[in-house]
Short mmCIF file of C-alpha atoms and ligand atoms in Angstrom, two decimals:
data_model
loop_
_atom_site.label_atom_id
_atom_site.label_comp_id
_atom_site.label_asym_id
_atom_site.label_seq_id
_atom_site.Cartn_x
_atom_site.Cartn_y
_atom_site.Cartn_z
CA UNK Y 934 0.00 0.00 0.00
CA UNK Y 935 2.62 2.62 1.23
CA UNK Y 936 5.01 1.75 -2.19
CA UNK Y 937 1.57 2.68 -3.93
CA UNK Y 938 1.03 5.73 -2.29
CA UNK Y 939 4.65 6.75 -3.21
CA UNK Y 940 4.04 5.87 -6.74
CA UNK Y 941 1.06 8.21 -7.05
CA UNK Y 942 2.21 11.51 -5.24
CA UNK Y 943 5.84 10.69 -7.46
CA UNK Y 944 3.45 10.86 -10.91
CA UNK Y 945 1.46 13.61 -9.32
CA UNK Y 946 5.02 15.64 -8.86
CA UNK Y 947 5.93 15.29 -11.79
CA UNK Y 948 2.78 16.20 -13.49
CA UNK Y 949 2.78 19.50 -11.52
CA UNK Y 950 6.34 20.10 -12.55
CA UNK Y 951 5.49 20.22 -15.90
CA UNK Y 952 3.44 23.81 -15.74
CA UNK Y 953 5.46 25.43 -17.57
CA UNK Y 954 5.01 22.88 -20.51
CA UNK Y 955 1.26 24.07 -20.69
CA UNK Y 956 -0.47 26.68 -22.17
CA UNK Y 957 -2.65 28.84 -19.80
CA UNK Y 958 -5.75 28.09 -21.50
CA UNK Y 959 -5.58 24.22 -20.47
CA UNK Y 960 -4.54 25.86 -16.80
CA UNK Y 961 -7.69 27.75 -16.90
CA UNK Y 962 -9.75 24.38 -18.08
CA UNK Y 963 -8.46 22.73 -15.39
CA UNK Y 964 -9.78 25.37 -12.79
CA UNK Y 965 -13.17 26.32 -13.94
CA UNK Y 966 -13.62 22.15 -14.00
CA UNK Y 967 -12.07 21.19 -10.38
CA UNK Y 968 -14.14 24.80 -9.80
CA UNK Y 969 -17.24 23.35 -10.57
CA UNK Y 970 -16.56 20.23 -8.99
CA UNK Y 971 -15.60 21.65 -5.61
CA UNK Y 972 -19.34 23.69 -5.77
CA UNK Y 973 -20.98 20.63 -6.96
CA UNK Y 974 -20.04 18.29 -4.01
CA UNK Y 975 -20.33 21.15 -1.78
CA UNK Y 976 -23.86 21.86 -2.35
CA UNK Y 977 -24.60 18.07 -2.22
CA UNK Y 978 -22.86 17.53 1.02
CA UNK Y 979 -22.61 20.66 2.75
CA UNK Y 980 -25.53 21.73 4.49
CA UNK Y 981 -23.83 25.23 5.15
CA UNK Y 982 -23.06 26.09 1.64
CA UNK Y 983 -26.42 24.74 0.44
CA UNK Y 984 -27.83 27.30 1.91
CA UNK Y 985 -25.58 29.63 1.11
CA UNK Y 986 -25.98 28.49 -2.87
CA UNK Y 987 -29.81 28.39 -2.35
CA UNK Y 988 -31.77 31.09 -4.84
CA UNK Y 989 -28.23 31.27 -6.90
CA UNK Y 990 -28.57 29.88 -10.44
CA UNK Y 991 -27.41 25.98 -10.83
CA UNK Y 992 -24.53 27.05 -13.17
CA UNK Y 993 -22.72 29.10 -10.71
CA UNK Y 994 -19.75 31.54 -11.76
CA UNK Y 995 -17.47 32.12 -8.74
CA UNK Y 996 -18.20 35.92 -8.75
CA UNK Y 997 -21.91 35.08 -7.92
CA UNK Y 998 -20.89 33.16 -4.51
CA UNK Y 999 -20.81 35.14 -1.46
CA UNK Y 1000 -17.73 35.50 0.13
CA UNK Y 1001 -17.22 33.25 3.68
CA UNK Y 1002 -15.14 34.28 6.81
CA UNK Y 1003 -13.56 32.90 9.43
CA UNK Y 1004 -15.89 33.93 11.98
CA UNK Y 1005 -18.73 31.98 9.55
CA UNK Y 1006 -17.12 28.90 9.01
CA UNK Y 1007 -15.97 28.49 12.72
CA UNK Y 1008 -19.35 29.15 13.92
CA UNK Y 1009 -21.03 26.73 11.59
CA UNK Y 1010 -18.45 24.08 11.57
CA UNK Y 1011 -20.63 21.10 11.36
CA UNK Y 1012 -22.46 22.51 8.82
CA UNK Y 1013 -19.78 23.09 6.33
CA UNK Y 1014 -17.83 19.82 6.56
CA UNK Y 1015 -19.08 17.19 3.46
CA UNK Y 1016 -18.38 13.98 5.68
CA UNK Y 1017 -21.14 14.37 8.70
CA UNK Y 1018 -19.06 11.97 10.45
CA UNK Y 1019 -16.89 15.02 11.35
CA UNK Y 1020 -17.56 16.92 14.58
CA UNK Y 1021 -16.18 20.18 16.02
CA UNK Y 1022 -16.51 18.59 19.73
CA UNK Y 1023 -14.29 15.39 18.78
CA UNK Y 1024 -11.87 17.28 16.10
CA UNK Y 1025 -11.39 19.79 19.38
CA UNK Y 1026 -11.09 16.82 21.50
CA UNK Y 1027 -8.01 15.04 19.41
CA UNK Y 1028 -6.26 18.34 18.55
CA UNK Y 1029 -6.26 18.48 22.24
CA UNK Y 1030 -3.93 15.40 22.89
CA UNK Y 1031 -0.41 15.64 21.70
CA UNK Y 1032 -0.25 11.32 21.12
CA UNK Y 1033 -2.60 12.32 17.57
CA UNK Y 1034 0.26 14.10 16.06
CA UNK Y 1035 0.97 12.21 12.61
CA UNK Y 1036 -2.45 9.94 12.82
CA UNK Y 1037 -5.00 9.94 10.37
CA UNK Y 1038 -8.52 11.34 12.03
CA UNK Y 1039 -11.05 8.50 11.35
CA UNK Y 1040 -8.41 7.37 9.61
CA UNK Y 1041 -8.62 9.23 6.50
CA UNK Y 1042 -7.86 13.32 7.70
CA UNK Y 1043 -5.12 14.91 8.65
CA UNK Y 1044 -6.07 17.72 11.38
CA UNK Y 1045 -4.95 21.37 11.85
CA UNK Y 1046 -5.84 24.32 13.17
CA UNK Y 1047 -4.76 28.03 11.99
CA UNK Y 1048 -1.97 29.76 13.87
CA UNK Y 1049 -4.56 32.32 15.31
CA UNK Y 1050 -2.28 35.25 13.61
CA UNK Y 1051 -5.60 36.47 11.84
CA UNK Y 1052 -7.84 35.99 14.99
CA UNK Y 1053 -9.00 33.06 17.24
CA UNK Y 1054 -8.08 29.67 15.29
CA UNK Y 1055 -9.89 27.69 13.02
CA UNK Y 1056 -9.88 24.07 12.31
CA UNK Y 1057 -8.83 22.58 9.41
CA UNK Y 1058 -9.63 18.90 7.64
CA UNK Y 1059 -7.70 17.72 4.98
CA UNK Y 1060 -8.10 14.06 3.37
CA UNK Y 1061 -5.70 12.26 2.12
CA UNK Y 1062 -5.37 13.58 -1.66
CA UNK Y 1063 -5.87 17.22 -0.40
CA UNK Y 1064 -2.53 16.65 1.34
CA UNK Y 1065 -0.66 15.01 -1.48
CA UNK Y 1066 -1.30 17.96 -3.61
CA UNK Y 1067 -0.09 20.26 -1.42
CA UNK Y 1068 3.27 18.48 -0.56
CA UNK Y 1069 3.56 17.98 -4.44
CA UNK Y 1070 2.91 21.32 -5.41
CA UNK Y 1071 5.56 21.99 -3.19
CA UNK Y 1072 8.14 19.14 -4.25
CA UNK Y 1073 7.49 19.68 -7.65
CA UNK Y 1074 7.63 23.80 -7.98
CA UNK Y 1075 8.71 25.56 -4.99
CA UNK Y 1076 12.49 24.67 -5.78
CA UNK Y 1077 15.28 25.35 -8.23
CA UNK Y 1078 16.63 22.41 -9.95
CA UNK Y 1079 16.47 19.63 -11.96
CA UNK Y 1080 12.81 19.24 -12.75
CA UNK Y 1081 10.82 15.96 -11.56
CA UNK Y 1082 10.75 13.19 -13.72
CA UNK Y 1083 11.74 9.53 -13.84
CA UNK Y 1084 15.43 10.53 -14.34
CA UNK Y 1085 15.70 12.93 -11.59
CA UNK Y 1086 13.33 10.45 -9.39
CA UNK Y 1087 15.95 7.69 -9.40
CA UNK Y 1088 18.53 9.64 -9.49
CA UNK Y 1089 17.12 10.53 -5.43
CA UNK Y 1090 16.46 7.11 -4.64
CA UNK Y 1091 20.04 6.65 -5.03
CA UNK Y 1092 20.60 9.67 -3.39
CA UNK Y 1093 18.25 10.85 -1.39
CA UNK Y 1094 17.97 14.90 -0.44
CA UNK Y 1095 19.25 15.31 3.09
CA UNK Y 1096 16.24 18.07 4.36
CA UNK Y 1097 16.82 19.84 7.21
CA UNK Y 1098 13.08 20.88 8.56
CA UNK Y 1099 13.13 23.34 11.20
CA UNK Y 1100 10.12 23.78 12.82
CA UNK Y 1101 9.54 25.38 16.39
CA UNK Y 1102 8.14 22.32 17.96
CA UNK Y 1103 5.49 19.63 16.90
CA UNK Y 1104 2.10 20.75 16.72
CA UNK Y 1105 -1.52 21.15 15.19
CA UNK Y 1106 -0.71 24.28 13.30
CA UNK Y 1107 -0.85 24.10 9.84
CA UNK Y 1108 2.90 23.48 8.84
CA UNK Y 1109 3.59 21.48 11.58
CA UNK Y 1110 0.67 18.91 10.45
CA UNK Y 1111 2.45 18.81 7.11
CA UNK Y 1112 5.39 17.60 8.64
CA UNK Y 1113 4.17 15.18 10.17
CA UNK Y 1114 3.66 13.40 7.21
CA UNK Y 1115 5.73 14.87 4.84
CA UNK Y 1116 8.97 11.71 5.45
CA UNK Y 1117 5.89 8.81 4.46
CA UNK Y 1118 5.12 10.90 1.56
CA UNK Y 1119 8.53 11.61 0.25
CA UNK Y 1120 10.12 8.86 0.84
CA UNK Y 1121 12.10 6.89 -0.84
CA UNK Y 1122 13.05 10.25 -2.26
CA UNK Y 1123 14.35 12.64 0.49
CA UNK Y 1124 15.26 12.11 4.35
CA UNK Y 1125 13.68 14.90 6.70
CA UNK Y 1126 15.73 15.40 9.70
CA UNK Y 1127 13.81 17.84 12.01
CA UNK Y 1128 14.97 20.05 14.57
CA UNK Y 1129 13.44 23.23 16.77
CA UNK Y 1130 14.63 26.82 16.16
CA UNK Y 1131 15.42 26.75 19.75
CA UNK Y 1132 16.88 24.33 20.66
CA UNK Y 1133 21.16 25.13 22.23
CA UNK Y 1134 22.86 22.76 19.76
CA UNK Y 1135 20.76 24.36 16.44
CA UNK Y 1136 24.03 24.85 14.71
CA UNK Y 1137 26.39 22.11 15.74
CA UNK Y 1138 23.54 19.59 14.26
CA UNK Y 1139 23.60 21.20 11.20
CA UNK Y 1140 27.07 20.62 10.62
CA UNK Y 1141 26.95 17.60 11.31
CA UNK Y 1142 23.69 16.19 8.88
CA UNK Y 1143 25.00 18.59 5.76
CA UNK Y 1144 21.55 19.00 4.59
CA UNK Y 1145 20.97 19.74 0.71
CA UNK Y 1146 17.84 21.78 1.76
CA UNK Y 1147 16.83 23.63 5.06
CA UNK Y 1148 13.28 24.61 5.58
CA UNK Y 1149 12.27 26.62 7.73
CA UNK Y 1150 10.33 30.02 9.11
CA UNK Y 1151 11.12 33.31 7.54
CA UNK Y 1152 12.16 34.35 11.41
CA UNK Y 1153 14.46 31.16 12.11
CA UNK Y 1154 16.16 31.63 8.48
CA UNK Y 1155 17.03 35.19 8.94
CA UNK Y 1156 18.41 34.36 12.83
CA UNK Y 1157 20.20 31.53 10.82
CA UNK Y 1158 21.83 33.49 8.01
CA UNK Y 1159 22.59 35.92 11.26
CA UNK Y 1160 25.18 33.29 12.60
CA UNK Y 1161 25.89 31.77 9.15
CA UNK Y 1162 29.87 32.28 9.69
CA UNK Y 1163 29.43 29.31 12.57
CA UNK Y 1164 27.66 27.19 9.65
CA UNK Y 1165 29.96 24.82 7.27
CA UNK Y 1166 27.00 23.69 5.04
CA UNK Y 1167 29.11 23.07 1.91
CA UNK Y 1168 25.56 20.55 0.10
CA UNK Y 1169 23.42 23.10 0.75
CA UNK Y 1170 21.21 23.39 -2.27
CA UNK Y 1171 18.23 25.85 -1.60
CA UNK Y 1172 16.54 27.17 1.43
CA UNK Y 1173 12.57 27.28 1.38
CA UNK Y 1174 10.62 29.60 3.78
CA UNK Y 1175 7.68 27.28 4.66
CA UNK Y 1176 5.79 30.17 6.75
CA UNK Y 1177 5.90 33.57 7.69
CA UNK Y 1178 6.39 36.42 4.85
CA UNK Y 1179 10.07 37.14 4.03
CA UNK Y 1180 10.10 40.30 2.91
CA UNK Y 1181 12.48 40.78 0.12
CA UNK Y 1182 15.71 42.49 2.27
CA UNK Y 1183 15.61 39.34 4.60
CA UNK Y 1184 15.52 37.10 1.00
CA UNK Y 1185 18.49 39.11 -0.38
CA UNK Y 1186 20.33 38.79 3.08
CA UNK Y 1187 19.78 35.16 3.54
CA UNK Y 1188 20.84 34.23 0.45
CA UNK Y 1189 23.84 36.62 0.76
CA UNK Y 1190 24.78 34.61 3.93
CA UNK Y 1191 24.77 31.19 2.39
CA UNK Y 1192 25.15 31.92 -1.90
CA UNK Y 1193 22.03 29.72 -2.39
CA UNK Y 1194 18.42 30.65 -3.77
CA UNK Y 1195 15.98 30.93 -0.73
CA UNK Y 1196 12.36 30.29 -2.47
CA UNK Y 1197 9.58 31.56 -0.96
CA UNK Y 1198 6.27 30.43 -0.26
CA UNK Y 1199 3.06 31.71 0.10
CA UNK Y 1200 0.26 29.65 1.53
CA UNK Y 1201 -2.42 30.04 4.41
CA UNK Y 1202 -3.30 27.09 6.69
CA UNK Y 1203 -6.85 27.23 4.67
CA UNK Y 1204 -4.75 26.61 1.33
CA UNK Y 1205 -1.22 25.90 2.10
CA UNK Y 1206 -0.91 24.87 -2.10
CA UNK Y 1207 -1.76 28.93 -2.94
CA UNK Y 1208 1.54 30.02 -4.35
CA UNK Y 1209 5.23 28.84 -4.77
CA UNK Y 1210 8.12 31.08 -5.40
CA UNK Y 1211 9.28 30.69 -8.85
CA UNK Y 1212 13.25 29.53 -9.05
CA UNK Y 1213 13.19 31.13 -12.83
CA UNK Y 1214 11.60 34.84 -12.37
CA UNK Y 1215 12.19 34.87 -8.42
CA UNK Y 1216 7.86 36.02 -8.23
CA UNK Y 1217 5.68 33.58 -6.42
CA UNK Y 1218 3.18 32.17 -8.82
CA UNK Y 1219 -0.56 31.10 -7.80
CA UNK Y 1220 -1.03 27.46 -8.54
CA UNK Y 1221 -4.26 28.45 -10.69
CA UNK Y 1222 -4.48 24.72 -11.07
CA UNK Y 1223 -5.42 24.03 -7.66
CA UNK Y 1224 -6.30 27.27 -6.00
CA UNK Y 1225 -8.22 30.73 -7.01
CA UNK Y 1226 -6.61 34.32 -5.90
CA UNK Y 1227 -8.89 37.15 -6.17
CA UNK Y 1228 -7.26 39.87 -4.96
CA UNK Y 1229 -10.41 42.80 -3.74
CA UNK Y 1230 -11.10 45.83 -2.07
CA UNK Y 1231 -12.94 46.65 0.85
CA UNK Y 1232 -16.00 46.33 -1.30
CA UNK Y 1233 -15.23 42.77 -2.56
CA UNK Y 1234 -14.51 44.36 -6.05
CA UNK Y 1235 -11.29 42.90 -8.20
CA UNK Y 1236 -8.43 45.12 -8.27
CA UNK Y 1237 -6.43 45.52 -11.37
CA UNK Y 1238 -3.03 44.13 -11.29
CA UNK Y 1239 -0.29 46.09 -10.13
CA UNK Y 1240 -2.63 47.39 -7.44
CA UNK Y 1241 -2.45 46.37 -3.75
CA UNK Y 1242 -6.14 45.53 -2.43
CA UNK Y 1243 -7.44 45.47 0.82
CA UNK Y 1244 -8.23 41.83 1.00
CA UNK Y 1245 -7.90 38.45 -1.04
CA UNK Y 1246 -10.44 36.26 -1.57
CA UNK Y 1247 -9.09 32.25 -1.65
CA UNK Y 1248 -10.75 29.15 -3.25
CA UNK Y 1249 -9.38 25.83 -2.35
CA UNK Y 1250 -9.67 23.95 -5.00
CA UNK Y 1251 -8.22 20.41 -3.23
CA UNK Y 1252 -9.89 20.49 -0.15
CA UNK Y 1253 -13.20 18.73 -0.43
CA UNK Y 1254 -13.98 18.09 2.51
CA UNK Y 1255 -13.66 21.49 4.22
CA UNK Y 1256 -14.78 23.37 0.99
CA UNK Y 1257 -13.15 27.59 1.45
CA UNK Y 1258 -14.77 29.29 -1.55
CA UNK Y 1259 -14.13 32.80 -1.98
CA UNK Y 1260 -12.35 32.49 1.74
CA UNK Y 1261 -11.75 36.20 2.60
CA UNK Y 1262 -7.79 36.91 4.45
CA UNK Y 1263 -6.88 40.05 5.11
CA UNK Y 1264 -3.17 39.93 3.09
CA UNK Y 1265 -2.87 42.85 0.84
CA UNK Y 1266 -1.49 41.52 -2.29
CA UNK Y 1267 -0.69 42.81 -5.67
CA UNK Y 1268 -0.69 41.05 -8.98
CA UNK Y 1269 1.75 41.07 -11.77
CA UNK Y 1270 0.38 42.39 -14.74
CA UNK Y 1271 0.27 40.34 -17.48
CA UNK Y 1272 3.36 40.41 -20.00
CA UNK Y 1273 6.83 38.65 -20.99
CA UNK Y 1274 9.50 37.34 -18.08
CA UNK Y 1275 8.51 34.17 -17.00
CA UNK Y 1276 8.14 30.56 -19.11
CA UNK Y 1277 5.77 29.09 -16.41
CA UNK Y 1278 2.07 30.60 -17.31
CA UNK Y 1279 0.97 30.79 -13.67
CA UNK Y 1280 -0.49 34.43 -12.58
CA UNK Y 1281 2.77 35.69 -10.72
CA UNK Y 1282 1.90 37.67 -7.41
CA UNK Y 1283 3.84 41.20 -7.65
CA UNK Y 1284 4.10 41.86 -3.68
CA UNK Y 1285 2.57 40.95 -0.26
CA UNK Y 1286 2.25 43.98 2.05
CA UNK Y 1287 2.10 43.78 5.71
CA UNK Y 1288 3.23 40.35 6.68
CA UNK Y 1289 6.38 41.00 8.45
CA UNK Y 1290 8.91 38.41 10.02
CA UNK Y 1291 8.19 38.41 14.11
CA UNK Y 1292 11.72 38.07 15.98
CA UNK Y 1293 13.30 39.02 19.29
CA UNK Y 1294 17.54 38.63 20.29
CA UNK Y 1295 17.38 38.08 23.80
CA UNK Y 1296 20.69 37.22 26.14
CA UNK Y 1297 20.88 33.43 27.22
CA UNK Y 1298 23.92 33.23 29.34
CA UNK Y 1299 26.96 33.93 27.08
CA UNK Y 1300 24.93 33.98 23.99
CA UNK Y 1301 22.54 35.68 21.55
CA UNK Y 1302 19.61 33.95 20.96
CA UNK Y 1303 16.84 34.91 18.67
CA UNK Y 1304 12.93 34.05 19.92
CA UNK Y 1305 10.64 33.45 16.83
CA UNK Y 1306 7.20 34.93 17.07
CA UNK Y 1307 5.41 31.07 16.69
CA UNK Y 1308 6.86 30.52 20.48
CA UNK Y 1309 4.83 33.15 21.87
CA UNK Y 1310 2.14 32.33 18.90
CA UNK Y 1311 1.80 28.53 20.19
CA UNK Y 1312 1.65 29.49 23.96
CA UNK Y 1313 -0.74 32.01 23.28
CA UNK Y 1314 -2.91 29.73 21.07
CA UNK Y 1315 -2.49 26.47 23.75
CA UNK Y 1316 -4.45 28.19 26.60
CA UNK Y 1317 -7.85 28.80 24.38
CA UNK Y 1318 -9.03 32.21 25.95
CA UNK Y 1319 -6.99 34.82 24.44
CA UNK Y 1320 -8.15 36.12 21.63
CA UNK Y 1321 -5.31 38.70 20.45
CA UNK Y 1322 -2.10 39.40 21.85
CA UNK Y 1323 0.80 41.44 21.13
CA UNK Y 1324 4.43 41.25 22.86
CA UNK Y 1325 6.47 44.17 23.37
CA UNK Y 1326 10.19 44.01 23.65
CA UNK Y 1327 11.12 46.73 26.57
CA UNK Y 1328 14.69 46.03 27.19
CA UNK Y 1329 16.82 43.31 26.17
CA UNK Y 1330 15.42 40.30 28.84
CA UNK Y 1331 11.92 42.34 29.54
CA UNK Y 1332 9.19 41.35 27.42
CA UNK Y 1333 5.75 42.79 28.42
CA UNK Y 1334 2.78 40.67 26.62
CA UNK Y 1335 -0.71 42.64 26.49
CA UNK Y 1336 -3.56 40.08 25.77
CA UNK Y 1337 -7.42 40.57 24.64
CA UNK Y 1338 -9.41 37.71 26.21
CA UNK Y 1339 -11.88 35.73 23.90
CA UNK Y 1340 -15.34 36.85 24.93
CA UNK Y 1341 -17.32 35.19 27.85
CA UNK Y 1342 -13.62 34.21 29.53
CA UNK Y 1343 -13.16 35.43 32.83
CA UNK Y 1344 -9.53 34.95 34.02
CA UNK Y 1345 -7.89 37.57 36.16
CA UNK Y 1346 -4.54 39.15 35.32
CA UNK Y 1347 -2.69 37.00 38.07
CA UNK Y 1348 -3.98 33.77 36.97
CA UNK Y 1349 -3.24 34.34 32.70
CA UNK Y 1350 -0.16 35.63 33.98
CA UNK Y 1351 0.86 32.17 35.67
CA UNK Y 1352 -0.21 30.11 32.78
CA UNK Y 1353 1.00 31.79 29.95
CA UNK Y 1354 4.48 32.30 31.96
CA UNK Y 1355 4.39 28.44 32.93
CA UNK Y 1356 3.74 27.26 29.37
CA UNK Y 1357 5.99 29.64 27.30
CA UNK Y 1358 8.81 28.56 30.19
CA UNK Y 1359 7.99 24.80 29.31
CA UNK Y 1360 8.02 25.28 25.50
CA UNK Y 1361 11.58 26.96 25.57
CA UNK Y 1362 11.40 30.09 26.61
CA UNK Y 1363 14.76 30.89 28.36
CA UNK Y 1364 14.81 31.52 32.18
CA UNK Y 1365 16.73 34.89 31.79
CA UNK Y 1366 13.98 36.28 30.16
CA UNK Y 1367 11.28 38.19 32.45
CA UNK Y 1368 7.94 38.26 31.52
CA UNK Y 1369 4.86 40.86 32.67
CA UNK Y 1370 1.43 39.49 31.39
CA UNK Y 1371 -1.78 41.65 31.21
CA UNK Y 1372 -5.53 41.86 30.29
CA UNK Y 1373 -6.33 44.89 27.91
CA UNK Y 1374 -9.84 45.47 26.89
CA UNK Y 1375 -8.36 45.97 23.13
CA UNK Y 1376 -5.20 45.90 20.95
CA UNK Y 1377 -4.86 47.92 17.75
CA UNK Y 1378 -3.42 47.24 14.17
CA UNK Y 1379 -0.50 48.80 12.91
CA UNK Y 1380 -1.69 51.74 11.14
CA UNK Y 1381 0.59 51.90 8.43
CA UNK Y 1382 -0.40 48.06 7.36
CA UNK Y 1383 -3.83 47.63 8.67
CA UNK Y 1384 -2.71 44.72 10.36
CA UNK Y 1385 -2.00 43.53 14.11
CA UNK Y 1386 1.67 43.87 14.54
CA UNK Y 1387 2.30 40.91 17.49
CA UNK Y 1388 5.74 41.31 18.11
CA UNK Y 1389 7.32 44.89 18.79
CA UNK Y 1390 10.87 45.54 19.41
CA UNK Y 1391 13.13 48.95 19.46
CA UNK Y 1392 16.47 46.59 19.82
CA UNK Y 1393 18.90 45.66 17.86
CA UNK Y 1394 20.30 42.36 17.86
CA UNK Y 1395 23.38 43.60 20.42
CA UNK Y 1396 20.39 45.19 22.77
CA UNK Y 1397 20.99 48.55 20.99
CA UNK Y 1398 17.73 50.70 20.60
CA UNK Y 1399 17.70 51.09 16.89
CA UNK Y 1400 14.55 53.68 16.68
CA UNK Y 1401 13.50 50.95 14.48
CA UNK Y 1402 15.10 47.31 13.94
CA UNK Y 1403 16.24 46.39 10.25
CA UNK Y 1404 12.93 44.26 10.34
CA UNK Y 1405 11.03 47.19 10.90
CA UNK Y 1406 12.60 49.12 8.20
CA UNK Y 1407 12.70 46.32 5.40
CA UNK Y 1408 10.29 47.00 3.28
CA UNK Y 1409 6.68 44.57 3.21
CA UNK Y 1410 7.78 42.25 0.29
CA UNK Y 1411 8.56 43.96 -2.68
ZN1 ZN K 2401 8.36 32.56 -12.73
#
């Protein structure tokens, strides 16, 4: 069964490497018919959308759907799920116990839940193909490279990629679910080696595995490329950014630090198979083939390409079991306007405004150490009640963390101040580092962006006050 398995997702690699091969006009075929597939079972199965779809014309065009939020699909979760064997209470239940990490749910889902970045989580339900796709989308575009193929496929069994897959800790949220099963789906093709960003011996390991390919957070690559004169990674291939936006100083910095390509991805834990940075043209590109990217304003109208709107609006077009049509995110994106530079025919995404990488240097005995934002994102997410939150660097070991309670929660300041302390203290959190937690009655977006800025530092990596750090001042991806 398994050598089966590994047969299809190798043929479905190398059929997704081969966009470029295809004019757009069999790319759009393929969309408006997985399209009308995706509304088709969701009317039939979901009781949710079926309402949502009722009164609409049979022979729906996606700009006559509604869009959905968060807030909608949360609330009616039962509702929009197409297998009624599916329950909020029992999804919440096995999320909830750490032994589920890497098992199938019923035996056929793989389980998530979003990182809570863009509000209080939602989650997610996957089956079995769903996830294929998006770990072959990946495989098969998001790299430089010899293409897929039968050549370059044995070519790995003999030699199999050495990955290094850096990932805070295990856990529900969206990339870390992918891991999980990432090594069964690969394999015989690649080894994944995982480590955390934090844990003391980060560096030595690397040294020692040599890995062809690092993956990792935009935060924990540019703390990497930061200490790159300790690394001796003379394979080293490509680095991938598997989450977090890097905005396009980090990119140019971490591939300064190591003289390799860094590709970029773009995904949200609703559609992790949106976009893939392109190794040829160095854009992302929207895999049209397996996922729509309107890109709106406040109004829900398109915006031109070229223009930044206020909102996207994201059809999965793999998930069938947890249909997002017309999903709205708050990412400001820009197309690329149509015209020559690029052999693959997939829209290309200009620039994402607003997503920033989240990073603290703190002291840990004789050493700099950089926190990534998903430490304080998973602690913050783990206790349930908090509904925003936003830490605030005040000198180099001081970090204050303000927190908006989810409604109906009562917890005083004392008690939230205990837990979250105890659990980011258990997850890694060094010692030296003194925390103050407490309740605000609101938190408010940047207002250059729009968005909630979670992590806020004046320091420098040697504890300097900078006015503004260099992550600051990069530029949003450009
Ligand atoms: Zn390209």
């Amino acid at each position: 069964m398994a050598v089966l398995h590994n047969l299809q997702f190798a043929r479905l690699t190398d059929q997704l490497g081969r966009v470029a091969d295809l004019p757009a006009t069999t790319i759009a075929l393929q969309q408006q018919q997985r399209l009308r597939r995706l509304i088709d079972h969701a009317r039939q199965h979901s009781a949710f959308y079926r309402r949502r779809f009722s009164g609409l014309p049979d022979e729906l065009t996606l700009q006559q759907i509604p869009p959905t939020t968060k807030d909608e699909l949360r609330e009616h979760f039962d509702d929009v799920v197409t297998d009624r064997r599916i329950r909020r209470r029992d999804l919440e239940r096995f999320v909830g116990d750490e032994r589920n990490l890497g098992q199938w749910y019923l035996g056929q889902y793989a389980v998530c839940h979003t990182s809570g970045s863009q509000g209080p989580p939602l989650l997610i339900v996957q089956d079995r193909q769903c996830l294929r796709i998006i770990l072959a989308t990946m495989a098969a575009r998001g790299r430089p490279g010899p293409k897929p193929g039968i050549r370059e496929g044995l070519r790995r069994i003999w030699k199999p990629t050495r990955v290094a897959a850096i990932a805070f800790r295990r856990g529900f949220y969206p990339s870390g679910m992918t891991l999980e099963f990432t090594q069964d789906a690969l394999w015989p093709f690649a080894r994944i080696s995982r480590f955390s960003s934090i844990q003391p011996d980060l560096i030595e390991r690397l040294n020692e595995l040599q890995p062809n390919v690092i993956s990792g957070y935009a935060s924990v690559l540019e703390g990497l490329a930061i200490q790159a004169s300790d690394l001796r990674l003379g394979s080293l291939e490509y680095i991938t950014n598997s989450s977090e936006q890097l905005s396009q100083r980090a990119k140019f910095r971490i591939e300064s630090a190591f003289q390799v390509p860094v590709v970029n991805h773009y995904g949200t834990g609703e559609c992790l198979q949106l976009a893939d940075g392109c190794p040829l043209c160095g854009d992302m590109h929207v895999n049209a083939d397996w996922a729509i990217l309107e890109v709106v304003d406040d109004d829900y109208r398109p915006v031109p390409a070229g223009q930044v709107g206020s909102r996207v609006l994201i059809t999965n077009l793999a998930n069938m079991t947890q249909p997002f049509i017309r999903y709205e995110v708050t990412d400001r994106v820009a197309l690329r306007a149509e015209g020559a530079g690029c052999p693959n025919p997939l829209p290309r995404i200009e620039r994402i405004d607003g997503r920033e990488a989240e990073l603290f240097w703190v002291r840990d005995g004789d050493r700099d150490r950089f926190l990534s934002g998903i430490l304080f994102h998973s602690a913050a997410d783990s206790l349930h009640v908090i509904r925003e939150w936003r830490a605030v660097q005040r000198s180099r070991n001081e970090i204050r963390i303000e927190v908006v309670l989810l409604p109906g929660t009562s917890l005083s300041s004392k008690t939230l101040e205990e837990q979250l302390t105890r659990r980011l203290y258990d997850i890694g959190l060094p010692r030296s580092v003194s925390l103050q937690v407490g309740i605000v009655d609101q938190l408010l977006p940047d207002p250059r962006t729009g968005k909630m800025r979670r992590m806020v530092t004046e320091l420098d990596r040697s504890g300097h006050t900078a006015g503004a750090t260099e992550i600051e001042r990069a530029p949003a991806a450009t």
